[in-house]
Coordinates of C-alpha atoms and ligand atoms in Angstrom, one line a residue:
M1 CA 27.5 -77.8 -8.9
S2 CA 27.9 -74.1 -8.4
K3 CA 27.4 -72.4 -5.0
L4 CA 24.2 -70.7 -6.0
T5 CA 22.6 -73.8 -7.3
Q6 CA 23.5 -75.6 -4.0
L7 CA 21.7 -73.2 -1.8
P8 CA 18.5 -74.4 -0.1
A9 CA 16.7 -71.2 -1.1
W10 CA 17.5 -71.7 -4.8
H11 CA 15.7 -75.1 -4.7
A12 CA 12.9 -73.8 -2.5
L13 CA 12.3 -71.0 -5.0
W14 CA 12.1 -73.6 -7.9
D15 CA 9.3 -75.4 -6.0
H16 CA 7.6 -72.1 -5.5
F17 CA 8.1 -71.1 -9.1
N18 CA 6.5 -74.3 -10.3
D19 CA 3.4 -73.4 -8.3
A20 CA 3.3 -69.7 -9.1
K21 CA 4.6 -69.4 -12.6
N22 CA 1.2 -69.3 -14.2
L23 CA -0.4 -66.8 -11.8
H24 CA -1.8 -63.8 -13.6
M25 CA -1.2 -60.4 -12.1
R26 CA -4.8 -59.5 -12.7
E27 CA -5.8 -62.1 -10.2
L28 CA -3.1 -60.9 -7.8
F29 CA -4.5 -57.4 -8.0
D30 CA -8.1 -58.5 -7.7
S31 CA -7.4 -60.6 -4.6
D32 CA -5.4 -57.9 -2.8
P33 CA -6.7 -54.3 -2.9
A34 CA -3.6 -53.2 -0.9
R35 CA -1.1 -54.7 -3.4
A36 CA 0.1 -51.4 -4.8
E37 CA 0.6 -50.0 -1.4
R38 CA 2.4 -53.0 -0.1
Y39 CA 4.6 -53.4 -3.1
S40 CA 6.0 -49.9 -3.3
L41 CA 8.5 -47.7 -1.5
E42 CA 10.0 -44.3 -1.5
V43 CA 13.6 -43.4 -0.9
G44 CA 14.3 -39.6 -0.9
G45 CA 12.6 -38.2 -4.0
L46 CA 12.4 -41.6 -5.7
F47 CA 9.4 -43.8 -5.6
L48 CA 9.3 -47.4 -6.9
D49 CA 6.1 -49.3 -7.6
Y50 CA 7.1 -52.9 -8.1
S51 CA 3.5 -54.3 -7.7
K52 CA 3.2 -55.0 -11.4
N53 CA 5.6 -58.0 -11.2
R54 CA 4.8 -61.7 -11.2
I55 CA 5.5 -62.0 -7.5
T56 CA 3.7 -62.9 -4.3
D57 CA 4.7 -62.6 -0.7
A58 CA 6.1 -66.1 -0.9
S59 CA 8.2 -65.2 -4.0
L60 CA 9.6 -62.2 -2.2
Q61 CA 10.3 -64.2 1.0
G62 CA 12.1 -66.8 -1.1
L63 CA 14.1 -64.3 -3.0
M64 CA 15.2 -62.5 0.1
Q65 CA 16.2 -65.8 1.7
L66 CA 18.3 -66.5 -1.4
A67 CA 20.0 -63.1 -1.0
R68 CA 20.9 -63.9 2.6
E69 CA 22.1 -67.4 1.8
A70 CA 24.2 -66.1 -1.0
G71 CA 26.0 -63.9 1.5
L72 CA 24.7 -60.5 0.5
P73 CA 24.8 -58.9 4.0
A74 CA 28.5 -59.6 4.3
R75 CA 29.3 -58.5 0.7
I76 CA 27.5 -55.2 1.2
K77 CA 29.6 -54.5 4.3
A78 CA 32.8 -55.5 2.5
M79 CA 32.1 -53.1 -0.3
F80 CA 31.4 -50.2 2.1
K81 CA 34.5 -51.0 4.2
G82 CA 36.8 -50.8 1.1
E83 CA 37.7 -54.5 1.0
K84 CA 39.2 -55.6 -2.2
I85 CA 36.0 -57.1 -3.6
N86 CA 37.4 -56.7 -7.2
S87 CA 39.4 -59.8 -6.7
T88 CA 40.8 -60.3 -10.2
E89 CA 42.3 -56.8 -10.1
H90 CA 43.0 -56.8 -6.4
R91 CA 41.1 -53.6 -5.9
A92 CA 38.4 -52.2 -3.8
A93 CA 35.2 -50.9 -5.5
L94 CA 34.6 -47.7 -3.6
H95 CA 32.4 -45.5 -5.7
V96 CA 30.4 -45.1 -2.4
A97 CA 33.5 -43.2 -0.9
L98 CA 33.2 -40.6 -3.6
R99 CA 29.8 -39.6 -2.3
N100 CA 30.4 -40.3 1.4
R101 CA 28.9 -37.1 2.6
T102 CA 29.3 -38.0 6.3
N103 CA 33.0 -38.1 5.6
S104 CA 33.5 -41.1 7.9
P105 CA 36.9 -42.7 7.3
I106 CA 37.0 -45.4 4.6
L107 CA 40.3 -47.3 4.6
V108 CA 42.1 -48.8 1.6
D109 CA 45.4 -50.5 2.5
G110 CA 45.2 -48.8 5.9
E111 CA 44.8 -45.3 4.5
D112 CA 41.7 -43.2 4.8
V113 CA 40.7 -42.3 1.2
M114 CA 38.4 -39.4 2.3
P115 CA 41.0 -36.6 2.5
K116 CA 42.0 -37.4 -1.1
V117 CA 38.4 -37.5 -2.3
N118 CA 37.7 -34.2 -0.6
S119 CA 40.8 -32.5 -1.9
V120 CA 40.1 -33.5 -5.6
L121 CA 36.5 -32.4 -5.2
S122 CA 37.6 -29.0 -3.9
R123 CA 40.1 -28.6 -6.8
M124 CA 37.4 -29.4 -9.2
G125 CA 35.1 -26.9 -7.5
K126 CA 37.7 -24.1 -7.8
F127 CA 38.4 -24.9 -11.4
A128 CA 34.7 -25.2 -12.3
H129 CA 34.1 -21.9 -10.6
A130 CA 36.9 -20.1 -12.5
V131 CA 35.7 -21.5 -15.8
R132 CA 32.0 -20.8 -15.2
S133 CA 32.5 -17.3 -13.8
G134 CA 34.7 -16.3 -16.8
E135 CA 37.8 -15.9 -14.6
W136 CA 39.6 -18.7 -16.5
L137 CA 40.4 -17.2 -19.9
G138 CA 41.6 -18.7 -23.1
Y139 CA 44.7 -17.7 -25.0
T140 CA 43.1 -14.6 -26.5
H141 CA 41.7 -13.6 -23.1
Q142 CA 38.1 -14.8 -23.8
P143 CA 36.0 -16.8 -21.4
I144 CA 35.3 -20.5 -22.2
T145 CA 32.0 -21.1 -23.9
D146 CA 32.4 -24.7 -25.2
I147 CA 33.5 -27.8 -23.4
V148 CA 34.6 -30.8 -25.4
N149 CA 34.9 -34.0 -23.4
I150 CA 37.1 -36.6 -25.1
G151 CA 36.7 -40.1 -23.5
I152 CA 34.9 -43.4 -24.1
G153 CA 32.8 -45.9 -22.1
G154 CA 32.9 -45.0 -18.5
S155 CA 34.9 -41.8 -19.3
D156 CA 32.1 -40.6 -21.5
L157 CA 28.7 -42.1 -20.9
G158 CA 28.2 -41.0 -17.2
S159 CA 29.0 -37.3 -17.8
L160 CA 27.1 -37.3 -21.2
M161 CA 24.0 -38.9 -19.6
V162 CA 24.0 -36.5 -16.6
C163 CA 24.7 -33.4 -18.6
S164 CA 21.9 -34.3 -21.0
A165 CA 19.5 -35.2 -18.1
L166 CA 20.1 -32.0 -16.2
K167 CA 20.3 -29.5 -19.2
P168 CA 17.8 -27.1 -17.5
F169 CA 20.4 -26.7 -14.7
G170 CA 23.3 -26.1 -17.1
H171 CA 25.3 -22.9 -17.4
P172 CA 23.6 -20.8 -20.1
R173 CA 27.0 -19.8 -21.7
M174 CA 28.3 -23.3 -21.9
N175 CA 27.8 -25.7 -24.8
M176 CA 28.7 -29.3 -24.0
Y177 CA 30.1 -31.8 -26.6
F178 CA 31.2 -35.4 -26.1
V179 CA 33.5 -37.1 -28.5
S180 CA 34.0 -40.8 -28.0
N181 CA 34.0 -42.4 -31.4
V182 CA 37.4 -42.8 -33.1
D183 CA 35.8 -42.7 -36.6
G184 CA 36.9 -39.1 -37.1
A185 CA 33.4 -38.0 -38.0
Q186 CA 32.3 -37.2 -34.5
L187 CA 35.4 -35.1 -33.8
K188 CA 35.4 -33.4 -37.2
E189 CA 31.7 -32.4 -36.8
T190 CA 32.4 -31.1 -33.2
L191 CA 35.4 -29.1 -34.2
K192 CA 33.3 -27.4 -36.9
K193 CA 31.1 -26.0 -34.2
V194 CA 33.7 -24.7 -31.7
H195 CA 36.4 -22.0 -31.7
P196 CA 39.9 -22.6 -30.4
E197 CA 39.9 -19.3 -28.4
T198 CA 36.8 -20.3 -26.3
T199 CA 37.0 -24.1 -26.1
L200 CA 38.2 -26.2 -23.2
F201 CA 39.1 -29.8 -24.0
V202 CA 38.7 -32.3 -21.1
V203 CA 40.6 -35.5 -21.9
E204 CA 39.3 -38.3 -19.7
S205 CA 40.7 -41.7 -19.5
K206 CA 41.2 -43.8 -16.3
T207 CA 44.2 -45.6 -17.9
F208 CA 45.2 -42.9 -20.4
T209 CA 46.1 -45.7 -22.7
T210 CA 42.8 -46.0 -24.6
Q211 CA 43.6 -45.8 -28.3
E212 CA 40.3 -44.1 -29.2
T213 CA 40.7 -41.4 -26.6
L214 CA 44.3 -40.7 -27.2
T215 CA 43.8 -40.5 -31.0
N216 CA 41.0 -38.1 -30.6
A217 CA 42.9 -36.0 -28.1
L218 CA 46.0 -35.8 -30.3
T219 CA 43.9 -34.7 -33.3
A220 CA 42.1 -32.1 -31.2
R221 CA 45.5 -30.9 -29.9
D222 CA 46.9 -30.6 -33.4
W223 CA 43.8 -28.8 -34.5
F224 CA 44.2 -26.4 -31.6
V225 CA 47.9 -25.7 -31.9
A226 CA 47.6 -25.2 -35.7
R227 CA 45.2 -22.3 -34.9
A228 CA 46.6 -20.9 -31.7
R229 CA 50.2 -21.2 -33.2
D230 CA 51.5 -21.4 -29.7
E231 CA 52.2 -24.6 -27.8
K232 CA 52.0 -22.8 -24.5
A233 CA 48.3 -22.0 -25.1
V234 CA 47.6 -25.7 -24.7
A235 CA 47.7 -25.2 -20.9
K236 CA 44.7 -22.9 -21.0
H237 CA 42.6 -25.2 -23.2
F238 CA 43.4 -28.8 -22.3
V239 CA 42.9 -30.6 -18.9
A240 CA 43.1 -34.3 -18.2
V241 CA 41.3 -36.6 -15.8
S242 CA 43.1 -39.9 -15.1
T243 CA 44.6 -42.2 -12.6
N244 CA 47.9 -42.2 -14.7
K245 CA 49.9 -39.1 -14.1
K246 CA 52.9 -40.3 -16.1
A247 CA 50.9 -41.0 -19.2
V248 CA 49.2 -37.6 -18.9
A249 CA 52.6 -35.9 -18.7
D250 CA 53.9 -38.0 -21.6
F251 CA 50.9 -36.9 -23.7
G252 CA 51.8 -33.3 -23.2
I253 CA 49.3 -32.1 -20.6
D254 CA 50.8 -30.4 -17.6
P255 CA 50.1 -32.5 -14.5
A256 CA 49.0 -29.2 -12.9
N257 CA 46.1 -29.4 -15.2
M258 CA 45.3 -33.0 -14.3
F259 CA 42.5 -34.1 -12.0
E260 CA 43.2 -37.4 -10.3
F261 CA 41.1 -40.4 -9.4
W262 CA 42.1 -43.8 -8.2
D263 CA 42.2 -47.5 -9.2
W264 CA 39.4 -48.3 -6.7
V265 CA 37.0 -46.4 -8.9
G266 CA 35.7 -48.5 -11.7
G267 CA 35.3 -46.7 -15.1
R268 CA 31.5 -47.2 -15.3
Y269 CA 31.2 -46.2 -11.7
S270 CA 33.3 -43.1 -12.0
L271 CA 31.0 -40.2 -12.8
W272 CA 31.1 -39.2 -9.1
S273 CA 34.9 -38.8 -9.3
A274 CA 37.0 -36.3 -11.3
I275 CA 35.5 -38.0 -14.3
G276 CA 32.4 -35.9 -13.4
L277 CA 34.4 -32.7 -14.2
P278 CA 32.3 -31.9 -17.3
I279 CA 29.2 -32.3 -15.1
M280 CA 30.6 -29.8 -12.6
L281 CA 31.7 -27.4 -15.3
Y282 CA 28.2 -27.5 -16.8
L283 CA 26.1 -27.7 -13.6
G284 CA 28.3 -26.0 -11.1
E285 CA 29.7 -27.3 -7.8
E286 CA 26.5 -27.0 -5.9
N287 CA 24.5 -29.1 -8.3
F288 CA 27.3 -31.7 -8.5
T289 CA 27.2 -31.9 -4.7
E290 CA 23.5 -32.4 -4.9
L291 CA 24.1 -35.3 -7.3
L292 CA 26.5 -36.8 -4.7
N293 CA 24.0 -36.1 -1.9
G294 CA 21.3 -38.0 -3.9
A295 CA 23.6 -41.0 -4.4
H296 CA 24.6 -40.9 -0.7
I297 CA 20.9 -41.1 0.3
M298 CA 20.6 -44.3 -1.7
D299 CA 23.9 -45.6 -0.4
Q300 CA 22.7 -45.2 3.2
H301 CA 19.3 -46.8 2.4
F302 CA 21.0 -49.7 0.6
A303 CA 23.5 -50.3 3.5
N304 CA 20.9 -50.1 6.2
A305 CA 17.3 -50.9 5.1
P306 CA 16.1 -54.4 5.6
F307 CA 16.1 -56.4 2.4
E308 CA 12.3 -56.5 2.2
Q309 CA 12.2 -52.7 2.1
N310 CA 15.5 -52.1 0.2
M311 CA 15.0 -50.6 -3.2
P312 CA 18.2 -51.8 -4.9
V313 CA 17.8 -55.3 -3.3
L314 CA 14.2 -55.5 -4.5
L315 CA 15.0 -54.4 -8.0
A316 CA 17.9 -56.9 -8.1
M317 CA 16.0 -59.9 -6.6
I318 CA 12.9 -59.4 -8.8
G319 CA 15.4 -59.3 -11.7
I320 CA 16.9 -62.6 -10.6
W321 CA 13.3 -64.1 -10.5
Y322 CA 12.9 -63.4 -14.2
I323 CA 16.5 -64.0 -15.4
N324 CA 17.1 -67.3 -13.5
Y325 CA 13.6 -68.7 -13.0
Y326 CA 11.4 -67.4 -15.9
G327 CA 14.5 -67.4 -18.2
G328 CA 13.9 -63.9 -19.5
G329 CA 17.3 -62.7 -20.5
S330 CA 16.5 -59.1 -21.5
H331 CA 15.6 -56.0 -19.6
V332 CA 14.2 -52.7 -21.0
I333 CA 15.1 -49.3 -19.7
A334 CA 12.3 -46.9 -20.9
P335 CA 12.8 -43.3 -19.6
Y336 CA 9.8 -41.1 -20.3
D337 CA 11.8 -37.9 -20.6
Q338 CA 13.8 -36.7 -23.5
Y339 CA 16.4 -35.3 -21.1
L340 CA 17.0 -38.9 -20.0
H341 CA 17.6 -40.2 -23.5
R342 CA 21.1 -41.5 -22.8
L343 CA 20.1 -43.3 -19.6
P344 CA 19.5 -46.7 -21.5
A345 CA 23.1 -46.5 -23.0
F346 CA 24.5 -45.6 -19.6
I347 CA 22.8 -48.5 -17.8
Q348 CA 23.7 -50.8 -20.6
Q349 CA 27.4 -50.3 -19.9
L350 CA 26.8 -50.3 -16.2
D351 CA 25.0 -53.6 -16.2
M352 CA 26.4 -55.6 -19.1
E353 CA 30.1 -54.7 -18.5
S354 CA 29.7 -55.4 -14.8
N355 CA 27.7 -58.7 -14.9
G356 CA 28.2 -60.0 -18.5
K357 CA 30.3 -62.8 -17.0
Q358 CA 30.4 -66.6 -17.1
T359 CA 33.1 -67.3 -14.6
M360 CA 32.5 -67.3 -10.8
L361 CA 34.8 -65.8 -8.2
D362 CA 36.4 -69.2 -7.7
G363 CA 37.2 -69.6 -11.4
A364 CA 34.4 -72.2 -12.0
P365 CA 32.0 -71.6 -14.9
V366 CA 28.4 -70.6 -14.1
D367 CA 25.6 -73.0 -14.8
F368 CA 22.9 -70.4 -14.8
E369 CA 22.1 -67.1 -16.7
T370 CA 23.9 -63.9 -15.6
A371 CA 23.4 -60.3 -16.9
P372 CA 20.4 -59.7 -19.0
I373 CA 20.6 -57.9 -22.3
I374 CA 19.9 -54.2 -21.4
W375 CA 18.3 -52.2 -24.1
G376 CA 15.9 -49.3 -24.5
E377 CA 15.0 -45.9 -25.7
T378 CA 12.8 -43.1 -24.5
G379 CA 9.5 -44.8 -23.7
I380 CA 7.2 -42.7 -25.8
N381 CA 9.3 -43.3 -28.9
G382 CA 9.6 -47.0 -28.0
Q383 CA 5.8 -47.2 -27.9
H384 CA 5.8 -46.3 -31.6
A385 CA 8.6 -48.7 -32.4
F386 CA 9.3 -51.8 -30.4
F387 CA 6.6 -51.9 -27.7
Q388 CA 4.5 -54.1 -30.1
L389 CA 6.9 -57.0 -29.3
L390 CA 6.8 -56.2 -25.6
H391 CA 3.0 -56.4 -25.7
Q392 CA 2.4 -59.3 -28.0
G393 CA 5.7 -60.9 -28.9
T394 CA 7.0 -64.2 -27.5
H395 CA 9.7 -62.7 -25.2
I396 CA 9.1 -61.8 -21.6
S397 CA 11.2 -58.7 -21.0
P398 CA 10.8 -56.8 -17.8
I399 CA 10.6 -53.0 -18.3
D400 CA 11.6 -50.1 -16.1
L401 CA 9.3 -47.2 -16.8
I402 CA 11.1 -44.1 -15.5
C403 CA 9.8 -40.5 -15.3
S404 CA 9.4 -37.5 -13.1
L405 CA 6.1 -36.2 -11.6
Q406 CA 6.9 -32.6 -12.4
N407 CA 7.2 -31.3 -15.8
S408 CA 10.8 -30.9 -17.0
S409 CA 10.0 -28.9 -20.1
S410 CA 7.6 -26.3 -18.5
L411 CA 5.6 -26.4 -21.7
P412 CA 1.9 -26.7 -20.8
G413 CA -0.1 -29.7 -21.8
H414 CA 2.7 -32.1 -22.6
H415 CA 3.5 -33.7 -19.3
E416 CA -0.1 -35.0 -18.7
I417 CA 0.0 -36.8 -22.1
L418 CA 3.4 -38.2 -21.3
L419 CA 2.5 -39.5 -17.9
A420 CA -0.8 -40.8 -19.0
N421 CA 1.2 -43.0 -21.4
V422 CA 3.5 -44.2 -18.7
F423 CA 0.7 -45.3 -16.4
A424 CA -1.4 -46.7 -19.3
Q425 CA 1.5 -48.8 -20.5
A426 CA 2.2 -50.2 -17.1
E427 CA -1.5 -51.1 -16.8
A428 CA -1.7 -52.6 -20.3
F429 CA 1.4 -54.7 -19.7
M430 CA -0.1 -56.0 -16.5
R431 CA -3.8 -56.5 -17.5
G432 CA -3.6 -57.4 -21.1
K433 CA -6.9 -57.8 -22.9
T434 CA -8.9 -61.1 -22.9
A435 CA -10.7 -62.5 -25.9
D436 CA -14.0 -61.6 -24.3
E437 CA -12.9 -58.0 -23.8
A438 CA -11.6 -57.8 -27.4
R439 CA -14.9 -59.3 -28.6
S440 CA -17.0 -56.7 -26.8
E441 CA -15.0 -53.9 -28.1
L442 CA -15.3 -55.1 -31.7
E443 CA -19.1 -55.6 -31.2
A444 CA -19.3 -52.0 -30.0
Q445 CA -17.6 -51.0 -33.2
G446 CA -20.3 -52.8 -35.2
L447 CA -18.4 -55.9 -36.2
T448 CA -20.3 -59.2 -36.2
G449 CA -19.9 -62.9 -37.3
E450 CA -16.9 -64.2 -39.1
A451 CA -15.2 -60.9 -39.5
L452 CA -15.4 -60.3 -35.8
E453 CA -14.1 -63.8 -34.9
A454 CA -11.2 -63.5 -37.4
L455 CA -10.0 -60.4 -35.6
V456 CA -10.4 -61.4 -32.0
P457 CA -7.2 -63.5 -31.7
H458 CA -5.1 -60.6 -33.0
K459 CA -6.6 -58.2 -30.5
V460 CA -5.9 -60.3 -27.5
F461 CA -3.0 -59.3 -25.2
A462 CA -1.9 -61.9 -22.8
G463 CA -0.8 -59.3 -20.3
N464 CA 1.1 -60.5 -17.2
R465 CA 4.2 -58.6 -18.5
P466 CA 6.3 -57.2 -15.7
T467 CA 7.1 -53.5 -15.2
N468 CA 8.7 -51.4 -12.5
T469 CA 7.5 -47.8 -12.4
L470 CA 10.2 -45.5 -11.0
L471 CA 8.9 -41.9 -10.3
M472 CA 11.1 -39.1 -9.4
D473 CA 9.5 -36.1 -7.7
R474 CA 11.3 -34.1 -10.3
L475 CA 14.3 -34.6 -12.5
D476 CA 16.9 -32.8 -10.5
P477 CA 20.5 -33.5 -9.5
R478 CA 19.6 -35.1 -6.2
N479 CA 17.0 -37.4 -7.5
L480 CA 19.1 -38.4 -10.5
G481 CA 22.0 -39.2 -8.1
S482 CA 19.6 -41.5 -6.2
L483 CA 18.4 -43.2 -9.3
I484 CA 21.8 -43.9 -10.7
A485 CA 23.0 -45.2 -7.3
A486 CA 20.0 -47.5 -7.1
Y487 CA 21.0 -49.1 -10.4
E488 CA 24.6 -49.4 -9.4
H489 CA 23.6 -51.3 -6.2
K490 CA 21.0 -53.4 -8.0
I491 CA 23.8 -54.6 -10.4
F492 CA 26.1 -55.2 -7.4
V493 CA 23.5 -57.4 -5.7
Q494 CA 22.9 -59.5 -8.8
G495 CA 26.7 -60.0 -9.1
V496 CA 26.8 -61.2 -5.5
I497 CA 24.0 -63.7 -6.1
W498 CA 25.8 -65.0 -9.1
H499 CA 29.2 -65.1 -7.3
I500 CA 30.8 -63.1 -10.1
N501 CA 33.1 -60.1 -10.0
S502 CA 31.0 -57.1 -11.2
F503 CA 34.1 -54.8 -11.2
D504 CA 36.4 -56.2 -13.8
Q505 CA 35.9 -56.3 -17.6
W506 CA 38.4 -58.7 -19.1
G507 CA 35.9 -59.5 -21.9
V508 CA 36.8 -56.3 -23.7
E509 CA 40.5 -57.1 -23.9
L510 CA 40.7 -59.7 -26.7
G511 CA 39.3 -57.4 -29.4
K512 CA 41.6 -54.6 -28.3
Q513 CA 44.7 -56.9 -28.6
L514 CA 43.8 -58.2 -32.0
A515 CA 43.0 -54.7 -33.3
K516 CA 46.6 -53.6 -32.5
T517 CA 48.0 -56.1 -34.9
I518 CA 45.4 -55.5 -37.6
H519 CA 45.9 -51.7 -37.2
A520 CA 49.6 -52.3 -38.0
E521 CA 48.6 -54.3 -41.1
L522 CA 46.1 -51.7 -42.3
A523 CA 48.5 -48.8 -41.7
G524 CA 51.2 -50.7 -43.8
K525 CA 53.5 -51.2 -40.8
L526 CA 53.1 -54.9 -40.8
K527 CA 53.0 -57.0 -44.0
S528 CA 50.8 -59.8 -42.7
A529 CA 50.0 -61.6 -39.5
P530 CA 48.4 -65.0 -39.2
H531 CA 44.6 -64.8 -39.5
D532 CA 41.7 -67.0 -40.5
S533 CA 40.7 -66.7 -44.2
S534 CA 37.8 -64.4 -43.4
T535 CA 39.9 -61.8 -41.5
K536 CA 42.6 -62.0 -44.2
A537 CA 40.1 -61.4 -47.0
L538 CA 38.6 -58.4 -45.1
I539 CA 42.1 -56.9 -44.6
E540 CA 42.9 -57.4 -48.3
R541 CA 39.7 -55.8 -49.4
Y542 CA 40.4 -52.8 -47.3
R543 CA 43.9 -52.5 -48.7
R544 CA 42.6 -52.7 -52.3
A545 CA 40.0 -50.1 -51.6
N546 CA 42.6 -47.7 -50.2
A547 CA 45.5 -48.5 -52.6
Q548 CA 46.7 -45.3 -54.2
Ligands
F6P601 O1 37.4 -51.1 -22.8 C1 36.4 -50.9 -21.8 C2 36.8 -49.9 -20.9 O2 38.0 -50.2 -20.2 C3 35.7 -49.4 -20.0 O3 35.6 -50.3 -18.9 C4 36.1 -48.0 -19.7 O4 35.1 -47.3 -19.1 C5 36.5 -47.6 -21.0 O5 37.1 -48.7 -21.6 C6 37.4 -46.4 -21.1 O6 38.6 -46.6 -20.4 P1 39.6 -45.5 -20.0 O7 38.9 -44.6 -19.1 O8 40.8 -46.1 -19.3 O9 40.0 -44.7 -21.2

């Protein structure tokens, strides 16, 4: 038996679940007029309404008891203190140090990391200022107008998501491009849009060994040198962000043009570090600092608020309720804002790469579900695509509806429509529509008899489908920082409950290893390697199609 399933609270919650599983949220709302007020909270500029969940006071008490029995208080302290909670890689997980605005010392191996954090932030600030002000000039003495970030996964998604989300705060002269795919198409199409004289390439890779990134960076460098006809010009147009100085130098980028971060920053938690350089270049130092401030507000709240009033803990434990008790293994991220269109992809990596695990800290296999499948799309588009399944399909998939109260677009008339849809969806998912309600509606439309009765079952919505509504006062750097940090900590809490390491990602390695051999075969450097018949046939087919 695993630790989690041995805990008294785990069993007590099963007893409670058996009593409570069929409760309908309609009844819960009817019987408690203060439910919305009691089941909501505000942290900085972020408001969470979690009242439309299949929970009662007893469910919450049981879930918080489970969090305590699973050792959450000590694990939170361990993370903030810089203990090596990433046990399989013997590293701390200290993204909180990157936005530690109080500057209180945080020790890793006896050394306070804050001076290093502050020094890189200040270098980034100076560089960003030089580029943004037009002081930093390209090889033909022109200011930079285009930034091309080359990176993948955590070295792409965070900056891409934040730069998209905060476009109204972006520098008007600056165009941002993100190249992650090694297919060649993404880089080719990007290079068509930019000019070597005015483009800055930011090559981002924690390890600086990632094949996709190095291949794209090399091609971009060749493209640049072929046009600039001067190797020396590279220094004005290529900078690197990495933990690996040697690999950066070997690649041909001057370490003076490198911005450093450290092995205690996980890739998917790194947008607060030098990996956020594209964010700072686009939004400026002040706005980047605001992003850090917003995350810090959430960090302080997470570290200090009692679990019952703790936003990340509530989000996590309500998630546990569905994943482990109801057996709902999927979770939808539905931002109602085009600026947030990359948020689902960002949270997908954050959650699934962190908690998509089946081995506990002690090496034993889990005997319960772990990370849900995270998916999503902007909510309004989702409504006209996959929400049908969420309303009437057979899966129960909790949904996070995310939006801002103030209009991001400043176009009149749009925001009311958008928010009306957010609130209506949350209500519809909760209430559903009974057969009687469907019948009355059809009668009002003039239907009668058999025709009416034939339609009724199709018009019924069971409801009782859970949503969290997350409202930002407005979509700005501070509130976005708080939102991202809330998800980071939610994911951490769930990892603690499951006794897994949320900070490694060994699961991505096998494919990488095998691809190396197959690449050698496809490139004609290796005649053949042992493979199953399917893989062999696929390789052969590729070779035939590409034979000269
Ligand atoms: O392969 C997965 C992964 O290691 C992610 O965890 C990481 O964010 C991404 O690749 C990129 O890695 P790097 O920053 O080292 O290039």
